[in-house]
Short mmCIF file of C-alpha atoms and ligand atoms in Angstrom, two decimals:
data_model
loop_
_atom_site.label_atom_id
_atom_site.label_comp_id
_atom_site.label_asym_id
_atom_site.label_seq_id
_atom_site.Cartn_x
_atom_site.Cartn_y
_atom_site.Cartn_z
CA UNK F 1353 0.14 -0.15 0.04
CA UNK F 1354 1.98 3.13 -1.39
CA UNK F 1355 1.84 6.36 0.63
CA UNK F 1356 1.74 9.42 -1.64
CA UNK F 1357 2.24 12.59 0.55
CA UNK F 1358 1.99 14.94 -2.62
CA UNK F 1359 -1.88 13.73 -2.98
CA UNK F 1360 -1.92 16.29 0.23
CA UNK F 1361 -2.31 19.96 0.23
CA UNK F 1362 -1.58 22.69 2.57
CA UNK F 1363 -3.32 26.05 1.95
CA UNK F 1364 -0.76 28.86 2.55
CA UNK F 1365 -3.39 31.82 3.93
CA UNK F 1366 -2.20 35.38 4.49
CA UNK F 1367 -4.27 37.63 6.46
CA UNK F 1368 -4.25 41.49 5.90
CA UNK F 1369 -7.00 44.17 5.89
CA UNK F 1370 -8.01 46.76 3.26
CA UNK F 1371 -6.16 49.66 5.54
CA UNK F 1372 -3.17 49.63 3.54
CA UNK F 1373 -4.54 49.97 -0.06
CA UNK F 1374 -4.67 47.84 -3.06
CA UNK F 1375 -0.75 48.74 -3.71
CA UNK F 1376 0.29 47.04 -0.48
CA UNK F 1377 -2.33 44.43 -0.72
CA UNK F 1378 -0.67 43.20 -4.36
CA UNK F 1379 2.82 43.37 -2.86
CA UNK F 1380 1.26 41.12 0.33
CA UNK F 1381 -0.05 38.70 -2.24
CA UNK F 1382 3.16 38.53 -4.52
CA UNK F 1383 5.49 38.01 -1.34
CA UNK F 1384 2.84 35.41 -0.35
CA UNK F 1385 2.70 33.76 -3.54
CA UNK F 1386 6.66 33.60 -3.55
CA UNK F 1387 6.87 32.14 -0.17
CA UNK F 1388 4.37 29.69 -0.59
CA UNK F 1389 6.26 28.47 -4.00
CA UNK F 1390 9.53 28.17 -2.13
CA UNK F 1391 7.90 26.15 0.50
CA UNK F 1392 6.19 23.93 -2.11
CA UNK F 1393 9.55 23.21 -3.72
CA UNK F 1394 11.26 22.53 -0.27
CA UNK F 1395 12.59 19.25 0.10
CA UNK F 1396 11.81 19.50 3.96
CA UNK F 1397 7.83 19.53 2.89
CA UNK F 1398 6.37 16.38 1.61
CA UNK F 1399 2.92 17.59 1.02
CA UNK F 1400 1.73 20.39 -1.94
CA UNK F 1401 1.44 23.92 -0.62
CA UNK F 1402 -1.07 25.70 -2.27
CA UNK F 1403 -1.37 29.59 -2.18
CA UNK F 1404 -4.52 31.05 -1.48
CA UNK F 1405 -5.59 34.99 -1.82
CA UNK F 1406 -4.87 37.01 0.88
CA UNK F 1407 -7.50 37.22 3.39
CA UNK F 1408 -9.04 41.09 4.09
CA UNK F 1409 -12.46 40.74 5.37
CA UNK F 1410 -14.22 38.29 7.84
CA UNK F 1411 -16.41 36.62 4.76
CA UNK F 1412 -13.61 35.79 3.13
CA UNK F 1413 -11.70 34.05 6.11
CA UNK F 1414 -15.13 32.18 7.37
CA UNK F 1415 -15.63 31.01 3.64
CA UNK F 1416 -11.82 29.82 3.53
CA UNK F 1417 -12.18 28.05 6.74
CA UNK F 1418 -15.77 26.45 5.29
CA UNK F 1419 -13.71 25.24 2.05
CA UNK F 1420 -10.67 24.06 3.54
CA UNK F 1421 -13.44 22.03 5.93
CA UNK F 1422 -14.65 20.77 2.76
CA UNK F 1423 -11.62 19.95 0.44
CA UNK F 1424 -10.65 16.35 1.17
CA UNK F 1425 -7.40 17.14 -0.37
CA UNK F 1426 -6.40 19.73 2.39
CA UNK F 1427 -4.98 18.89 5.13
CA UNK F 1428 -4.41 21.87 7.01
CA UNK F 1429 -3.76 25.56 6.85
CA UNK F 1430 -0.17 27.62 7.04
CA UNK F 1431 -1.44 31.01 8.27
CA UNK F 1432 0.82 33.96 8.06
CA UNK F 1433 -0.19 37.82 8.71
CA UNK F 1434 2.84 39.87 6.93
CA UNK F 1435 0.78 42.99 7.63
CA UNK F 1436 -2.00 43.19 10.08
CA UNK F 1437 -4.92 41.24 10.39
CA UNK F 1438 -7.40 42.37 13.13
CA UNK F 1439 -8.30 39.26 14.75
CA UNK F 1440 -12.11 39.79 15.38
CA UNK F 1441 -12.34 39.09 11.59
CA UNK F 1442 -10.93 35.82 12.34
CA UNK F 1443 -13.29 34.57 14.87
CA UNK F 1444 -16.70 33.18 13.24
CA UNK F 1445 -13.98 31.18 10.38
CA UNK F 1446 -11.83 29.87 13.22
CA UNK F 1447 -14.64 28.37 15.16
CA UNK F 1448 -15.80 26.44 12.16
CA UNK F 1449 -12.45 25.34 10.89
CA UNK F 1450 -11.70 21.73 11.67
CA UNK F 1451 -8.57 21.15 9.89
CA UNK F 1452 -4.82 21.61 11.66
CA UNK F 1453 -3.11 24.92 11.40
CA UNK F 1454 0.50 25.77 11.30
CA UNK F 1455 0.69 29.47 12.30
CA UNK F 1456 4.33 30.71 10.50
CA UNK F 1457 5.71 33.51 12.49
CA UNK F 1458 8.24 34.99 9.70
CA UNK F 1459 8.97 37.85 7.69
CA UNK F 1460 9.44 38.18 4.12
CA UNK F 1461 12.34 40.54 4.17
CA UNK F 1462 15.24 38.81 6.17
CA UNK F 1463 17.34 41.80 7.36
CA UNK F 1464 16.50 45.06 8.14
CA UNK F 1465 17.88 47.43 5.55
CA UNK F 1466 19.45 49.74 7.81
CA UNK F 1467 20.49 52.84 5.47
CA UNK F 1468 17.56 53.15 3.94
CA UNK F 1469 14.68 51.63 6.18
CA UNK F 1470 11.53 53.95 6.42
CA UNK F 1471 8.14 53.88 7.15
CA UNK F 1472 7.10 52.01 3.78
CA UNK F 1473 9.25 49.05 4.94
CA UNK F 1474 8.22 49.25 8.50
CA UNK F 1475 4.23 48.77 7.13
CA UNK F 1476 5.20 46.34 4.95
CA UNK F 1477 7.28 43.99 7.06
CA UNK F 1478 4.68 44.14 10.33
CA UNK F 1479 4.41 40.50 10.87
CA UNK F 1480 6.40 41.00 14.28
CA UNK F 1481 3.04 42.49 15.56
CA UNK F 1482 0.62 41.48 13.19
CA UNK F 1483 1.30 37.54 14.12
CA UNK F 1484 0.99 38.57 17.59
CA UNK F 1485 -2.49 39.83 17.04
CA UNK F 1486 -3.37 36.61 15.34
CA UNK F 1487 -1.80 34.53 17.94
CA UNK F 1488 -4.07 36.03 20.47
CA UNK F 1489 -7.26 35.10 18.93
CA UNK F 1490 -5.99 31.47 18.79
CA UNK F 1491 -5.28 31.52 22.46
CA UNK F 1492 -8.12 33.24 23.39
CA UNK F 1493 -10.57 30.67 21.10
CA UNK F 1494 -8.42 28.12 23.27
CA UNK F 1495 -7.98 26.30 19.95
CA UNK F 1496 -4.84 24.18 19.30
CA UNK F 1497 -1.96 25.12 16.26
CA UNK F 1498 1.22 24.82 15.80
CA UNK F 1499 3.68 27.92 16.12
CA UNK F 1500 6.48 27.76 13.66
CA UNK F 1501 9.02 30.80 14.22
CA UNK F 1502 11.70 31.42 11.70
CA UNK F 1503 12.60 32.79 8.51
CA UNK F 1504 11.05 31.03 5.87
CA UNK F 1505 13.99 30.08 3.61
CA UNK F 1506 15.89 28.55 6.53
CA UNK F 1507 16.08 25.03 6.47
CA UNK F 1508 15.07 24.65 10.40
CA UNK F 1509 11.87 26.52 9.69
CA UNK F 1510 10.99 24.44 6.59
CA UNK F 1511 11.84 21.39 8.65
CA UNK F 1512 9.47 22.49 11.17
CA UNK F 1513 6.71 22.88 8.66
CA UNK F 1514 7.62 19.31 7.16
CA UNK F 1515 7.15 17.71 10.67
CA UNK F 1516 3.67 19.39 11.21
CA UNK F 1517 2.94 18.61 7.33
CA UNK F 1518 3.86 14.83 8.06
CA UNK F 1519 1.70 15.10 11.37
CA UNK F 1520 -1.46 16.30 9.08
CA UNK F 1521 -1.20 13.85 6.58
CA UNK F 1522 -1.44 11.05 9.23
CA UNK F 1523 -4.27 13.10 10.89
CA UNK F 1524 -6.17 12.97 7.79
CA UNK F 1525 -5.55 9.33 7.14
CA UNK F 1526 -7.22 8.62 10.55
CA UNK F 1527 -10.27 10.20 9.69
CA UNK F 1528 -11.43 7.57 7.06
CA UNK F 1529 -9.56 4.70 8.01
CA UNK F 1530 -10.99 1.36 8.99
CA UNK F 1531 -8.92 -1.27 11.18
CA UNK F 1532 -10.32 -4.79 11.74
CA UNK F 1533 -9.23 -7.23 14.67
CA UNK F 1534 -9.14 -10.72 14.03
CA UNK F 1535 -10.61 -12.16 17.45
CA UNK F 1536 -10.95 -9.87 20.70
CA UNK F 1537 -8.53 -8.45 22.99
CA UNK F 1538 -6.21 -10.79 25.08
CA UNK F 1539 -8.12 -11.94 27.77
CA UNK F 1540 -7.47 -10.04 31.00
CA UNK F 1541 -4.73 -7.42 29.55
CA UNK F 1542 -5.75 -4.05 30.56
CA UNK F 1543 -3.60 -1.61 28.59
CA UNK F 1544 -4.20 -3.01 25.14
CA UNK F 1545 -8.13 -2.34 25.63
CA UNK F 1546 -9.71 0.60 25.58
CA UNK F 1547 -12.85 2.39 24.60
CA UNK F 1548 -13.52 2.33 20.80
CA UNK F 1549 -16.23 4.32 20.63
CA UNK F 1550 -14.37 7.28 22.38
CA UNK F 1551 -11.60 6.65 20.00
CA UNK F 1552 -13.70 6.87 16.64
CA UNK F 1553 -15.14 9.92 17.93
CA UNK F 1554 -11.70 11.63 18.89
CA UNK F 1555 -9.76 10.12 15.99
CA UNK F 1556 -12.07 9.28 12.97
CA UNK F 1557 -11.16 5.91 12.54
CA UNK F 1558 -13.28 2.83 13.31
CA UNK F 1559 -12.03 -0.55 14.87
CA UNK F 1560 -14.40 -3.75 14.24
CA UNK F 1561 -14.13 -7.41 14.77
CA UNK F 1562 -14.02 -10.15 12.74
CA UNK F 1563 -14.16 -13.75 13.60
CA UNK F 1564 -11.16 -15.19 12.54
CA UNK F 1565 -12.99 -17.81 10.65
CA UNK F 1566 -13.72 -15.27 7.84
CA UNK F 1567 -10.04 -14.41 7.50
CA UNK F 1568 -9.73 -18.40 7.29
CA UNK F 1569 -12.31 -18.42 4.47
CA UNK F 1570 -9.92 -16.37 2.38
CA UNK F 1571 -6.86 -17.94 3.56
CA UNK F 1572 -8.16 -21.00 2.20
CA UNK F 1573 -9.19 -19.32 -1.08
CA UNK F 1574 -5.88 -18.77 -2.07
CA UNK F 1575 -4.47 -20.77 -5.08
CA UNK F 1576 -1.71 -23.20 -5.45
CA UNK F 1577 -0.53 -21.08 -8.39
CA UNK F 1578 -0.50 -17.54 -6.02
CA UNK F 1579 1.13 -19.82 -3.18
CA UNK F 1580 3.87 -20.47 -5.53
CA UNK F 1581 4.44 -17.37 -6.56
CA UNK F 1582 4.65 -15.94 -3.20
CA UNK F 1583 7.19 -18.45 -2.03
CA UNK F 1584 9.13 -17.57 -5.26
CA UNK F 1585 9.18 -13.99 -3.93
CA UNK F 1586 10.28 -15.05 -0.42
CA UNK F 1587 12.80 -17.01 -2.04
CA UNK F 1588 14.47 -14.16 -3.95
CA UNK F 1589 13.77 -11.82 -1.02
CA UNK F 1590 15.30 -13.16 2.36
CA UNK F 1591 18.02 -15.83 3.19
CA UNK F 1592 16.18 -19.26 3.57
CA UNK F 1593 17.85 -22.56 4.32
CA UNK F 1594 17.55 -25.31 1.67
CA UNK F 1595 15.25 -27.35 3.65
CA UNK F 1596 12.63 -24.03 3.86
CA UNK F 1597 12.99 -23.67 -0.10
CA UNK F 1598 10.96 -25.36 -2.88
CA UNK F 1599 11.76 -29.19 -2.69
CA UNK F 1600 12.78 -28.96 1.09
CA UNK F 1601 11.10 -31.03 3.76
CA UNK F 1602 9.72 -28.16 5.63
CA UNK F 1603 8.61 -25.91 2.69
CA UNK F 1604 5.20 -26.75 3.64
CA UNK F 1605 5.48 -24.47 6.45
CA UNK F 1606 6.53 -21.38 3.88
CA UNK F 1607 3.69 -22.21 1.78
CA UNK F 1608 1.28 -22.47 4.84
CA UNK F 1609 2.42 -18.60 6.11
CA UNK F 1610 2.26 -17.69 2.36
CA UNK F 1611 -1.42 -19.11 2.11
CA UNK F 1612 -1.94 -17.01 5.38
CA UNK F 1613 -0.34 -13.43 4.04
CA UNK F 1614 -2.69 -14.09 0.50
CA UNK F 1615 -5.81 -14.50 2.74
CA UNK F 1616 -4.64 -11.59 4.97
CA UNK F 1617 -3.92 -9.31 2.06
CA UNK F 1618 -6.95 -10.10 0.42
CA UNK F 1619 -9.18 -9.22 3.18
CA UNK F 1620 -7.56 -6.06 4.26
CA UNK F 1621 -7.94 -5.02 0.28
CA UNK F 1622 -11.64 -5.92 -0.06
CA UNK F 1623 -12.46 -4.21 3.09
CA UNK F 1624 -10.32 -0.90 2.40
CA UNK F 1625 -8.80 -1.68 6.01
CA UNK F 1626 -5.63 -0.05 6.83
CA UNK F 1627 -4.25 -2.30 9.71
CA UNK F 1628 -5.28 -5.29 11.74
CA UNK F 1629 -4.77 -7.10 15.14
CA UNK F 1630 -4.37 -10.82 15.41
CA UNK F 1631 -4.26 -12.98 18.89
CA UNK F 1632 -2.54 -16.06 19.37
CA UNK F 1633 -5.79 -16.60 21.68
CA UNK F 1634 -8.23 -16.93 18.77
CA UNK F 1635 -6.43 -18.58 15.69
CA UNK F 1636 -9.28 -21.37 14.87
CA UNK F 1637 -8.93 -22.80 11.26
CA UNK F 1638 -5.29 -21.00 10.82
CA UNK F 1639 -2.40 -23.55 10.79
CA UNK F 1640 0.15 -21.02 12.43
CA UNK F 1641 0.07 -17.77 14.49
CA UNK F 1642 0.33 -15.30 11.33
CA UNK F 1643 4.22 -13.80 11.63
CA UNK F 1644 5.80 -13.34 8.37
CA UNK F 1645 2.35 -12.03 6.95
CA UNK F 1646 1.93 -9.00 9.45
CA UNK F 1647 5.93 -8.46 9.31
CA UNK F 1648 5.63 -7.94 5.22
CA UNK F 1649 2.05 -6.12 5.43
CA UNK F 1650 3.51 -3.77 8.04
CA UNK F 1651 6.76 -3.11 5.46
CA UNK F 1652 3.45 -2.42 3.02
CA UNK F 1653 2.34 0.55 5.67
CA UNK F 1654 -0.30 -1.61 7.10
CA UNK F 1655 -0.83 -0.95 10.99
CA UNK F 1656 -0.41 -3.73 12.85
CA UNK F 1657 -0.24 -5.01 16.66
CA UNK F 1658 -0.45 -8.37 18.57
CA UNK F 1659 -3.16 -9.48 21.10
CA UNK F 1660 -6.12 -7.41 19.47
CA UNK F 1661 -4.20 -4.04 20.59
CA UNK F 1662 -6.33 -1.86 18.10
CA UNK F 1663 -4.83 1.46 19.43
CA UNK F 1664 -1.13 0.44 18.67
CA UNK F 1665 -2.17 -0.68 15.48
CA UNK F 1666 -3.88 2.55 14.67
CA UNK F 1667 -0.63 4.17 16.16
CA UNK F 1668 1.72 2.23 14.07
CA UNK F 1669 -0.37 3.07 10.76
CA UNK F 1670 -0.23 6.91 11.66
CA UNK F 1671 3.57 6.60 12.41
CA UNK F 1672 4.14 4.77 8.92
CA UNK F 1673 2.00 7.80 7.26
CA UNK F 1674 4.06 10.29 8.79
CA UNK F 1675 7.46 8.35 8.09
CA UNK F 1676 6.79 8.30 4.43
CA UNK F 1677 9.93 8.82 2.47
CA UNK F 1678 12.16 9.20 5.34
CA UNK F 1679 15.39 7.35 6.22
CA UNK F 1680 14.72 4.47 8.86
CA UNK F 1681 11.89 2.23 9.60
CA UNK F 1682 8.87 2.24 11.63
CA UNK F 1683 7.28 -1.22 13.54
CA UNK F 1684 5.39 -2.48 15.91
CA UNK F 1685 7.35 -3.39 19.28
CA UNK F 1686 7.09 -4.56 22.70
CA UNK F 1687 9.80 -4.06 25.43
CA UNK F 1688 10.55 -7.64 26.07
CA UNK F 1689 13.94 -8.03 28.03
CA UNK F 1690 16.61 -6.38 29.69
CA UNK F 1691 20.22 -6.38 29.98
CA UNK F 1692 21.30 -4.86 33.40
CA UNK F 1693 25.07 -4.42 33.40
CA UNK F 1694 25.89 -1.34 35.35
CA UNK F 1695 26.68 1.33 32.93
CA UNK F 1696 25.42 -0.68 29.89
CA UNK F 1697 21.81 -1.14 30.67
CA UNK F 1698 19.78 -1.66 27.39
CA UNK F 1699 16.47 -3.01 26.47
CA UNK F 1700 16.09 -5.85 24.07
CA UNK F 1701 12.88 -5.23 22.03
CA UNK F 1702 11.05 -8.05 20.16
CA UNK F 1703 7.80 -9.55 19.82
CA UNK F 1704 6.41 -13.20 19.74
CA UNK F 1705 7.34 -13.12 15.55
CA UNK F 1706 5.81 -9.64 14.54
CA UNK F 1707 8.25 -7.06 13.69
CA UNK F 1708 8.59 -4.97 10.90
CA UNK F 1709 11.57 -5.69 8.42
CA UNK F 1710 11.56 -1.99 7.28
CA UNK F 1711 13.71 -1.63 10.34
CA UNK F 1712 16.06 -4.54 9.51
CA UNK F 1713 19.77 -4.22 9.17
CA UNK F 1714 20.64 -5.87 5.70
CA UNK F 1715 18.93 -8.79 4.32
CA UNK F 1716 16.19 -10.60 6.71
CA UNK F 1717 16.18 -14.52 7.46
CA UNK F 1718 13.20 -16.26 6.96
CA UNK F 1719 13.32 -19.25 9.47
CA UNK F 1720 10.26 -21.33 10.72
CA UNK F 1721 10.39 -22.25 14.89
CA UNK F 1722 7.90 -23.70 17.22
CA UNK F 1723 6.04 -21.03 19.21
CA UNK F 1724 5.88 -22.01 23.04
CA UNK F 1725 1.91 -20.31 23.15
CA UNK F 1726 -0.87 -20.71 20.68
CA UNK F 1727 -0.87 -24.15 20.30
CA UNK F 1728 -0.67 -24.09 16.67
CA UNK F 1729 2.05 -25.31 14.01
CA UNK F 1730 5.40 -24.00 13.67
CA UNK F 1731 5.21 -20.37 12.24
CA UNK F 1732 7.61 -18.71 9.92
CA UNK F 1733 9.05 -15.29 10.66
CA UNK F 1734 11.64 -12.99 9.51
CA UNK F 1735 14.81 -12.82 12.03
CA UNK F 1736 16.94 -9.58 11.82
CA UNK F 1737 18.87 -7.07 13.73
CA UNK F 1738 18.27 -3.47 13.84
CA UNK F 1739 20.68 -0.74 12.93
CA UNK F 1740 22.12 1.59 15.10
CA UNK F 1741 21.05 4.94 15.41
CA UNK F 1742 18.33 7.42 17.21
CA UNK F 1743 15.06 6.13 17.51
CA UNK F 1744 11.87 6.55 19.63
CA UNK F 1745 9.05 4.50 20.86
CA UNK F 1746 5.52 5.79 21.25
CA UNK F 1747 2.74 4.56 23.22
CA UNK F 1748 -1.09 5.11 23.54
CA UNK F 1749 -3.21 4.45 26.39
CA UNK F 1750 -6.73 5.03 27.47
CA UNK F 1751 -7.01 6.82 30.52
CA UNK F 1752 -10.80 6.96 30.63
CA UNK F 1753 -11.22 10.88 30.26
CA UNK F 1754 -8.66 10.95 27.54
CA UNK F 1755 -6.04 9.07 25.63
CA UNK F 1756 -2.12 9.80 26.37
CA UNK F 1757 0.48 9.60 24.03
CA UNK F 1758 3.90 8.69 25.60
CA UNK F 1759 7.44 8.86 23.33
CA UNK F 1760 10.65 7.75 24.86
CA UNK F 1761 13.80 8.92 22.75
CA UNK F 1762 16.27 6.02 22.66
CA UNK F 1763 19.53 5.24 21.05
CA UNK F 1764 19.54 2.00 19.43
CA UNK F 1765 22.79 0.19 19.59
CA UNK F 1766 24.23 -3.03 17.41
CA UNK F 1767 23.99 -6.20 19.52
CA UNK F 1768 27.36 -6.69 21.35
CA UNK F 1769 27.00 -10.48 20.83
CA UNK F 1770 25.32 -12.51 18.24
CA UNK F 1771 22.46 -14.24 19.34
CA UNK F 1772 22.16 -17.43 17.20
CA UNK F 1773 19.34 -18.92 19.47
CA UNK F 1774 16.87 -15.94 19.61
CA UNK F 1775 14.37 -17.02 16.47
CA UNK F 1776 12.82 -13.34 16.54
CA UNK F 1777 13.52 -9.89 14.79
CA UNK F 1778 14.79 -7.67 17.77
CA UNK F 1779 16.14 -4.21 18.42
CA UNK F 1780 18.27 -3.27 21.28
CA UNK F 1781 18.29 0.45 22.84
CA UNK F 1782 19.34 2.57 25.46
CA UNK F 1783 16.67 4.85 26.65
CA UNK F 1784 17.01 8.65 27.34
CA UNK F 1785 17.72 10.01 29.66
CA UNK F 1786 19.19 6.74 31.24
CA UNK F 1787 17.78 3.49 31.91
CA UNK F 1788 16.53 3.79 35.47
CA UNK F 1789 14.61 6.95 34.74
CA UNK F 1790 13.01 6.17 31.55
CA UNK F 1791 11.88 2.85 32.76
CA UNK F 1792 10.25 4.55 36.20
CA UNK F 1793 8.93 7.59 34.44
CA UNK F 1794 7.47 5.10 31.75
CA UNK F 1795 5.61 3.30 34.34
CA UNK F 1796 4.68 5.99 36.18
CA UNK F 1797 3.20 7.44 33.17
CA UNK F 1798 0.86 3.90 32.57
CA UNK F 1799 2.86 3.39 29.51
CA UNK F 1800 1.83 0.13 27.18
CA UNK F 1801 4.48 -2.64 27.02
CA UNK F 1802 3.31 -2.40 23.08
CA UNK F 1803 4.67 0.46 21.15
CA UNK F 1804 4.97 2.01 18.00
CA UNK F 1805 9.10 2.18 17.33
CA UNK F 1806 10.31 4.54 14.97
CA UNK F 1807 14.12 4.95 13.63
CA UNK F 1808 12.28 7.73 11.12
CA UNK F 1809 10.22 9.97 13.18
CA UNK F 1810 11.15 12.86 15.55
CA UNK F 1811 9.69 13.73 19.03
CA UNK F 1812 8.39 16.93 17.06
CA UNK F 1813 6.52 15.07 14.78
CA UNK F 1814 4.86 12.92 17.22
CA UNK F 1815 4.16 15.94 19.27
CA UNK F 1816 2.50 17.82 16.36
CA UNK F 1817 0.30 14.37 15.55
CA UNK F 1818 -0.80 14.48 19.50
CA UNK F 1819 -1.43 18.07 19.55
CA UNK F 1820 -3.96 17.45 16.34
CA UNK F 1821 -5.60 14.21 17.70
CA UNK F 1822 -6.06 16.25 21.21
CA UNK F 1823 -3.84 13.74 23.01
CA UNK F 1824 -2.05 14.05 26.42
CA UNK F 1825 1.54 13.93 25.03
CA UNK F 1826 3.97 13.23 27.56
CA UNK F 1827 7.71 12.96 26.51
CA UNK F 1828 10.57 11.07 28.12
CA UNK F 1829 13.97 12.28 26.64
CA UNK F 1830 17.76 13.62 27.72
CA UNK F 1831 15.97 16.12 29.85
CA UNK F 1832 13.75 14.46 31.54
CA UNK F 1833 14.01 15.02 35.51
CA UNK F 1834 12.05 12.31 37.27
CA UNK F 1835 10.65 14.33 40.17
CA UNK F 1836 9.38 16.85 37.34
CA UNK F 1837 8.06 14.28 35.19
CA UNK F 1838 6.05 12.70 38.27
CA UNK F 1839 4.51 16.41 39.04
CA UNK F 1840 3.76 16.81 34.99
CA UNK F 1841 1.64 13.48 35.57
CA UNK F 1842 -0.14 14.94 38.37
CA UNK F 1843 -0.89 18.70 36.80
CA UNK F 1844 -1.76 16.93 33.56
CA UNK F 1845 -4.31 14.68 35.79
CA UNK F 1846 -5.59 17.80 37.05
CA UNK F 1847 -6.03 19.68 33.93
CA UNK F 1848 -7.59 16.81 32.01
CA UNK F 1849 -9.98 16.45 35.17
CA UNK F 1850 -11.00 19.82 34.72
CA UNK F 1851 -11.54 19.54 31.15
CA UNK F 1852 -13.62 16.43 31.04
CA UNK F 1853 -15.53 16.92 34.56
CA UNK F 1854 -13.65 14.19 36.18
CA UNK F 1855 -12.39 14.78 39.90
CA UNK F 1856 -8.67 15.19 39.88
MN1 MN L 651 2.62 -8.62 22.89
#
């Protein structure tokens, strides 16, 4: 499932007023067009940036906001006040606007022309106060937006717009997304469960369950010819031992895995689903716990999580959309086991099988091994290491009165020792600020054991996404101090308690 971010538009919207006369407004429009064009051409911004005529009346502002709401391709607005746009004019429009906004606080002219500056220059380049008036009305209306400050030609400014645009694309994707669960939540597990009705109200996406038998029908419908072709693809894509290849004595396991992938793919395509969950507790009629199939489907940008964890499946999908075109992969992940050597404490992340090969360091190896749980035939899975470098884990929990997005920045390290007996894909990382504080903070925050793991995304992108989704965003990074972090959780509980009417 290819994701094309260029299908999305953000509208570049400049606020002004009639006060300055037609000549100035003409210049404002030309300057805005030039900025929009530069942003559209920027390699840092993955979506189209579309110039919209300068807004000078309340009606024009309201109409623009309504048009943005109704334009499927429009995923957000970039607003800017080159001159001054009295903000009462914006109230009715902003009250109706349902698309994310980045308020770009920039100036057309980079430098003050010290020798020649006069009042004409001042009146043209007055974002310094025009954007303050604009910011007030957003704050007064208690509306969420991203404020981006910087010169429009500067890379760091464009990067911030790019991060926001990626988040807006993922947010737009969620609005129409459908996720399917084969079977329910893993019995008795709390953090992977949650309120699907609340999620749909807040996030737009739907989550519905199908009996695994509905999937089994399509798995059984896969033809031998299709299975042959897919097995050929496996053989040309992955390292495989001779006994798993065609003619080998364990080739049957690979064929079963191929059949499951074909059935799953057919099911997801027929239902236009953007992600799914499985559970080892509900596999009636399937020969194996799906391992290879979720791995390959994640690599094709489907969201996935195990054990019925629909929140994480949806999160992984959003992270996949945000990561489009960036270096580094994104996967479903679970904090699995620890190495507690003083001075070198690391987390080994993995799952029973289902880690996305987009994070593989080199060619993955396709293997078949027994699985201790589920009581099914030995499942096929891709086994690989994850390359060293920056990364993050993100988890989404339902706290009853709001959803919390928790992010921990990590540094992935190359495994110091080979793990020849570990039959799953894995990643090894060090947590920021350090193992003890990061894990304590994660646990104080009620962070899930399931996460979306990414070596492509930045915390900024995740925070932008969280803001659009109305999530409580809590970050554990190099600056985290545990005492303050615990206080932040208490304050957040109070703040969200006030917002929702829950006692804090
Ligand atoms: Mn799990």
